[in-house]
PDB file of C-alpha atoms in Angstrom:
ATOM      1  CA  MET A   1     104.602  41.470   3.210  1.00 60.00           C
ATOM      2  CA  ASN A   2     106.214  44.263   5.160  1.00 84.00           C
ATOM      3  CA  LYS A   3     109.751  44.618   5.064  1.00 85.00           C
ATOM      4  CA  TRP A   4     111.057  42.716   7.776  1.00 84.00           C
ATOM      5  CA  LYS A   5     109.782  40.215   6.501  1.00 85.00           C
ATOM      6  CA  ARG A   6     111.464  40.246   2.997  1.00 90.00           C
ATOM      7  CA  ILE A   7     115.229  41.117   4.971  1.00 94.00           C
ATOM      8  CA  ARG A   8     114.621  39.141   8.365  1.00 95.00           C
ATOM      9  CA  PRO A   9     116.284  36.043   7.002  1.00 96.00           C
ATOM     10  CA  TYR A  10     119.620  37.531   5.606  1.00 97.00           C
ATOM     11  CA  ILE A  11     120.124  39.953   8.694  1.00 97.00           C
ATOM     12  CA  ALA A  12     119.130  35.945  10.375  1.00 98.00           C
ATOM     13  CA  PHE A  13     122.403  34.595   8.363  1.00 98.00           C
ATOM     14  CA  CYS A  14     125.067  36.733   8.344  1.00 98.00           C
ATOM     15  CA  ALA A  15     124.786  37.229  11.958  1.00 98.00           C
ATOM     16  CA  ILE A  16     124.975  33.301  12.716  1.00 98.00           C
ATOM     17  CA  ALA A  17     128.266  33.703   9.863  1.00 98.00           C
ATOM     18  CA  LEU A  18     129.603  35.823  11.617  1.00 98.00           C
ATOM     19  CA  ALA A  19     129.214  34.622  15.196  1.00 98.00           C
ATOM     20  CA  VAL A  20     130.894  31.069  14.117  1.00 98.00           C
ATOM     21  CA  GLY A  21     133.498  32.868  12.835  1.00 97.00           C
ATOM     22  CA  GLY A  22     134.035  35.677  16.007  1.00 96.00           C
ATOM     23  CA  ALA A  23     133.651  32.492  18.083  1.00 96.00           C
ATOM     24  CA  SER A  24     136.149  30.482  16.743  1.00 95.00           C
ATOM     25  CA  SER A  25     138.400  34.099  16.179  1.00 94.00           C
ATOM     26  CA  LEU A  26     138.135  35.108  20.633  1.00 94.00           C
ATOM     27  CA  ALA A  27     138.484  30.949  21.007  1.00 92.00           C
ATOM     28  CA  THR A  28     141.930  30.508  18.674  1.00 92.00           C
ATOM     29  CA  ARG A  29     143.360  33.994  19.966  1.00 90.00           C
ATOM     30  CA  ALA A  30     146.062  32.304  22.504  1.00 88.00           C
ATOM     31  CA  GLY A  31     147.377  30.461  19.411  1.00 86.00           C
ATOM     32  CA  MET A  32     148.357  33.488  17.412  1.00 88.00           C
ATOM     33  CA  ALA A  33     151.730  33.628  18.635  1.00 87.00           C
ATOM     34  CA  GLY A  34     152.698  31.206  17.658  1.00 88.00           C
ATOM     35  CA  PHE A  35     151.207  32.018  13.866  1.00 90.00           C
ATOM     36  CA  GLU A  36     153.204  34.854  13.817  1.00 88.00           C
ATOM     37  CA  LEU A  37     156.572  32.887  14.097  1.00 91.00           C
ATOM     38  CA  LEU A  38     155.848  29.942  11.411  1.00 94.00           C
ATOM     39  CA  THR A  39     157.154  30.096   8.471  1.00 96.00           C
ATOM     40  CA  LYS A  40     154.693  31.667   5.717  1.00 96.00           C
ATOM     41  CA  PRO A  41     154.343  29.840   2.011  1.00 97.00           C
ATOM     42  CA  PRO A  42     155.173  32.849  -0.896  1.00 96.00           C
ATOM     43  CA  ALA A  43     151.778  34.695  -1.588  1.00 95.00           C
ATOM     44  CA  ALA A  44     150.864  34.812   2.167  1.00 96.00           C
ATOM     45  CA  PRO A  45     149.108  38.216   2.654  1.00 95.00           C
ATOM     46  CA  PRO A  46     149.825  39.991   5.695  1.00 93.00           C
ATOM     47  CA  ASP A  47     148.036  39.364   9.084  1.00 89.00           C
ATOM     48  CA  TRP A  48     145.774  42.148   8.952  1.00 92.00           C
ATOM     49  CA  LEU A  49     143.772  41.317   5.857  1.00 95.00           C
ATOM     50  CA  PHE A  50     143.079  38.133   6.882  1.00 94.00           C
ATOM     51  CA  PRO A  51     139.657  39.514   9.270  1.00 94.00           C
ATOM     52  CA  ILE A  52     138.111  41.382   6.427  1.00 97.00           C
ATOM     53  CA  ALA A  53     138.511  39.190   3.963  1.00 97.00           C
ATOM     54  CA  TRP A  54     136.485  36.787   6.415  1.00 97.00           C
ATOM     55  CA  THR A  55     134.121  39.531   7.046  1.00 97.00           C
ATOM     56  CA  ILE A  56     132.991  39.978   3.955  1.00 98.00           C
ATOM     57  CA  LEU A  57     133.009  36.249   3.542  1.00 98.00           C
ATOM     58  CA  TYR A  58     130.666  35.546   6.101  1.00 98.00           C
ATOM     59  CA  LEU A  59     128.150  38.410   4.456  1.00 98.00           C
ATOM     60  CA  LEU A  60     128.255  36.298   1.531  1.00 98.00           C
ATOM     61  CA  MET A  61     127.411  33.327   3.360  1.00 98.00           C
ATOM     62  CA  GLY A  62     124.600  35.052   5.652  1.00 98.00           C
ATOM     63  CA  ILE A  63     122.711  36.560   2.328  1.00 98.00           C
ATOM     64  CA  ALA A  64     123.357  33.501   0.231  1.00 98.00           C
ATOM     65  CA  MET A  65     121.660  31.542   2.695  1.00 98.00           C
ATOM     66  CA  GLY A  66     119.143  34.505   3.009  1.00 98.00           C
ATOM     67  CA  LEU A  67     118.220  34.007  -1.295  1.00 97.00           C
ATOM     68  CA  VAL A  68     118.032  30.040  -0.859  1.00 97.00           C
ATOM     69  CA  TRP A  69     115.578  30.361   1.979  1.00 96.00           C
ATOM     70  CA  ARG A  70     114.038  33.636   0.807  1.00 95.00           C
ATOM     71  CA  SER A  71     113.503  31.323  -2.424  1.00 94.00           C
ATOM     72  CA  SER A  72     112.957  27.186  -1.869  1.00 92.00           C
ATOM     73  CA  SER A  73     110.253  25.809   1.511  1.00 92.00           C
ATOM     74  CA  GLY A  74     110.019  23.286   2.516  1.00 95.00           C
ATOM     75  CA  ARG A  75     111.970  19.931   2.390  1.00 95.00           C
ATOM     76  CA  ALA A  76     114.464  21.892  -0.119  1.00 94.00           C
ATOM     77  CA  ARG A  77     114.731  24.719   2.555  1.00 95.00           C
ATOM     78  CA  LYS A  78     115.587  22.423   5.632  1.00 96.00           C
ATOM     79  CA  GLU A  79     118.345  20.510   3.369  1.00 96.00           C
ATOM     80  CA  ALA A  80     119.574  23.456   2.199  1.00 97.00           C
ATOM     81  CA  THR A  81     120.194  24.999   6.292  1.00 97.00           C
ATOM     82  CA  ALA A  82     121.260  21.284   6.709  1.00 97.00           C
ATOM     83  CA  LEU A  83     123.607  21.536   4.688  1.00 97.00           C
ATOM     84  CA  TRP A  84     124.939  25.636   5.478  1.00 98.00           C
ATOM     85  CA  SER A  85     125.007  24.427   8.910  1.00 98.00           C
ATOM     86  CA  ILE A  86     127.025  21.523   8.466  1.00 98.00           C
ATOM     87  CA  GLN A  87     130.059  23.512   6.248  1.00 98.00           C
ATOM     88  CA  LEU A  88     129.652  26.715   8.547  1.00 98.00           C
ATOM     89  CA  ALA A  89     130.581  24.253  11.833  1.00 98.00           C
ATOM     90  CA  VAL A  90     132.711  22.120   9.676  1.00 98.00           C
ATOM     91  CA  ASN A  91     134.727  25.950   9.127  1.00 98.00           C
ATOM     92  CA  GLY A  92     134.361  27.349  12.812  1.00 97.00           C
ATOM     93  CA  LEU A  93     135.999  24.034  13.548  1.00 97.00           C
ATOM     94  CA  TRP A  94     139.271  24.717  11.179  1.00 98.00           C
ATOM     95  CA  PRO A  95     141.169  27.670  13.186  1.00 96.00           C
ATOM     96  CA  VAL A  96     141.600  25.153  16.527  1.00 96.00           C
ATOM     97  CA  LEU A  97     143.076  22.402  14.520  1.00 97.00           C
ATOM     98  CA  PHE A  98     145.687  25.185  12.868  1.00 96.00           C
ATOM     99  CA  PHE A  99     146.115  27.951  15.488  1.00 95.00           C
ATOM    100  CA  LEU A 100     145.174  26.562  19.277  1.00 94.00           C
ATOM    101  CA  LEU A 101     146.037  23.257  18.927  1.00 95.00           C
ATOM    102  CA  GLY A 102     149.088  23.648  15.635  1.00 95.00           C
ATOM    103  CA  ALA A 103     147.817  20.871  14.565  1.00 97.00           C
ATOM    104  CA  HIS A 104     148.521  22.092  11.179  1.00 98.00           C
ATOM    105  CA  GLY A 105     148.791  18.354   9.219  1.00 98.00           C
ATOM    106  CA  PRO A 106     144.827  17.747  10.178  1.00 98.00           C
ATOM    107  CA  ALA A 107     143.568  20.975   9.760  1.00 98.00           C
ATOM    108  CA  PHE A 108     145.231  20.784   6.249  1.00 98.00           C
ATOM    109  CA  PHE A 109     143.151  17.585   5.407  1.00 98.00           C
ATOM    110  CA  TRP A 110     140.117  19.175   7.243  1.00 98.00           C
ATOM    111  CA  LEU A 111     140.106  22.136   5.424  1.00 98.00           C
ATOM    112  CA  VAL A 112     140.411  19.637   2.196  1.00 98.00           C
ATOM    113  CA  GLY A 113     137.191  18.387   3.755  1.00 98.00           C
ATOM    114  CA  LEU A 114     135.364  21.741   4.208  1.00 98.00           C
ATOM    115  CA  ILE A 115     135.847  22.563   0.552  1.00 98.00           C
ATOM    116  CA  VAL A 116     134.235  19.272   0.204  1.00 98.00           C
ATOM    117  CA  LEU A 117     131.431  20.349   1.470  1.00 98.00           C
ATOM    118  CA  VAL A 118     131.298  23.692   0.001  1.00 98.00           C
ATOM    119  CA  LEU A 119     131.419  21.804  -3.242  1.00 98.00           C
ATOM    120  CA  PHE A 120     128.206  20.244  -2.201  1.00 98.00           C
ATOM    121  CA  MET A 121     126.747  23.672  -1.404  1.00 98.00           C
ATOM    122  CA  ILE A 122     127.653  25.293  -3.772  1.00 98.00           C
ATOM    123  CA  ALA A 123     125.778  22.421  -5.835  1.00 97.00           C
ATOM    124  CA  ASP A 124     122.686  22.548  -3.436  1.00 97.00           C
ATOM    125  CA  PHE A 125     122.543  25.873  -4.208  1.00 97.00           C
ATOM    126  CA  SER A 126     122.624  26.736  -7.634  1.00 97.00           C
ATOM    127  CA  ARG A 127     119.492  24.420  -7.979  1.00 95.00           C
ATOM    128  CA  ARG A 128     117.679  26.734  -5.834  1.00 95.00           C
ATOM    129  CA  ASN A 129     119.158  30.124  -6.333  1.00 96.00           C
ATOM    130  CA  ALA A 130     121.756  31.104  -8.529  1.00 97.00           C
ATOM    131  CA  ALA A 131     122.788  34.055  -7.019  1.00 98.00           C
ATOM    132  CA  ALA A 132     123.147  32.212  -3.905  1.00 98.00           C
ATOM    133  CA  ALA A 133     125.809  30.115  -5.766  1.00 98.00           C
ATOM    134  CA  TRP A 134     127.486  32.890  -7.094  1.00 98.00           C
ATOM    135  CA  LEU A 135     127.934  34.263  -3.986  1.00 98.00           C
ATOM    136  CA  SER A 136     128.932  30.991  -2.381  1.00 98.00           C
ATOM    137  CA  ALA A 137     132.285  30.561  -5.416  1.00 98.00           C
ATOM    138  CA  PRO A 138     134.278  34.001  -3.161  1.00 98.00           C
ATOM    139  CA  TYR A 139     134.300  31.426  -0.465  1.00 98.00           C
ATOM    140  CA  LEU A 140     135.797  28.827  -2.230  1.00 98.00           C
ATOM    141  CA  LEU A 141     138.094  30.316  -3.649  1.00 98.00           C
ATOM    142  CA  TRP A 142     139.526  32.131  -0.247  1.00 98.00           C
ATOM    143  CA  LEU A 143     139.776  28.424   0.933  1.00 98.00           C
ATOM    144  CA  LEU A 144     141.417  26.904  -2.188  1.00 98.00           C
ATOM    145  CA  PHE A 145     143.799  30.065  -1.091  1.00 98.00           C
ATOM    146  CA  ALA A 146     143.942  28.277   2.989  1.00 98.00           C
ATOM    147  CA  ALA A 147     144.358  25.400   2.039  1.00 98.00           C
ATOM    148  CA  TYR A 148     147.347  26.236  -0.062  1.00 98.00           C
ATOM    149  CA  LEU A 149     148.505  28.512   2.400  1.00 98.00           C
ATOM    150  CA  ASN A 150     148.588  25.725   5.092  1.00 98.00           C
ATOM    151  CA  LEU A 151     149.970  23.322   3.318  1.00 98.00           C
ATOM    152  CA  GLY A 152     152.322  25.670   2.802  1.00 98.00           C
ATOM    153  CA  ILE A 153     152.792  26.691   6.937  1.00 98.00           C
ATOM    154  CA  TRP A 154     152.179  22.490   7.087  1.00 98.00           C
ATOM    155  CA  LEU A 155     155.429  21.441   4.791  1.00 98.00           C
ATOM    156  CA  LEU A 156     157.624  24.131   5.955  1.00 97.00           C
ATOM    157  CA  ASN A 157     157.726  24.228   9.552  1.00 96.00           C
ATOM    158  CA  ARG A 158     158.004  20.554   9.909  1.00 91.00           C
TER     159      ARG A 158
END
């Protein structure tokens, strides 16, 4: 197998994850001015950190899915890809709820649903490729932190 064929899944899944994140970011630019005016909970990081963190997380998501793609086939590959794709779509819609629509309460519950999906994804990945599951752990941790921030913003700005 040539080198290009080996790395193609990693490139493709990283590109897909980054594209979803980029599209979501572009779609929510209009809501960012209002976000800056909100009261934030303790331990809220500076705004400049979010694009850096999300870029790293999207790359980890893509690499993890690439590992699963390469280490599975048939129905197992389809199931893992479907789960990864669904959680990525749910991830891409959360900023629309939170930033663009300012629906902080519904966004929190949406995020809880995303966390559940990611837990299922990690469990599925762990059966197919342990490294992929571990690469998904920072994403889960960041989502838990995001849920804290989302809930805090919702409660502090009602």
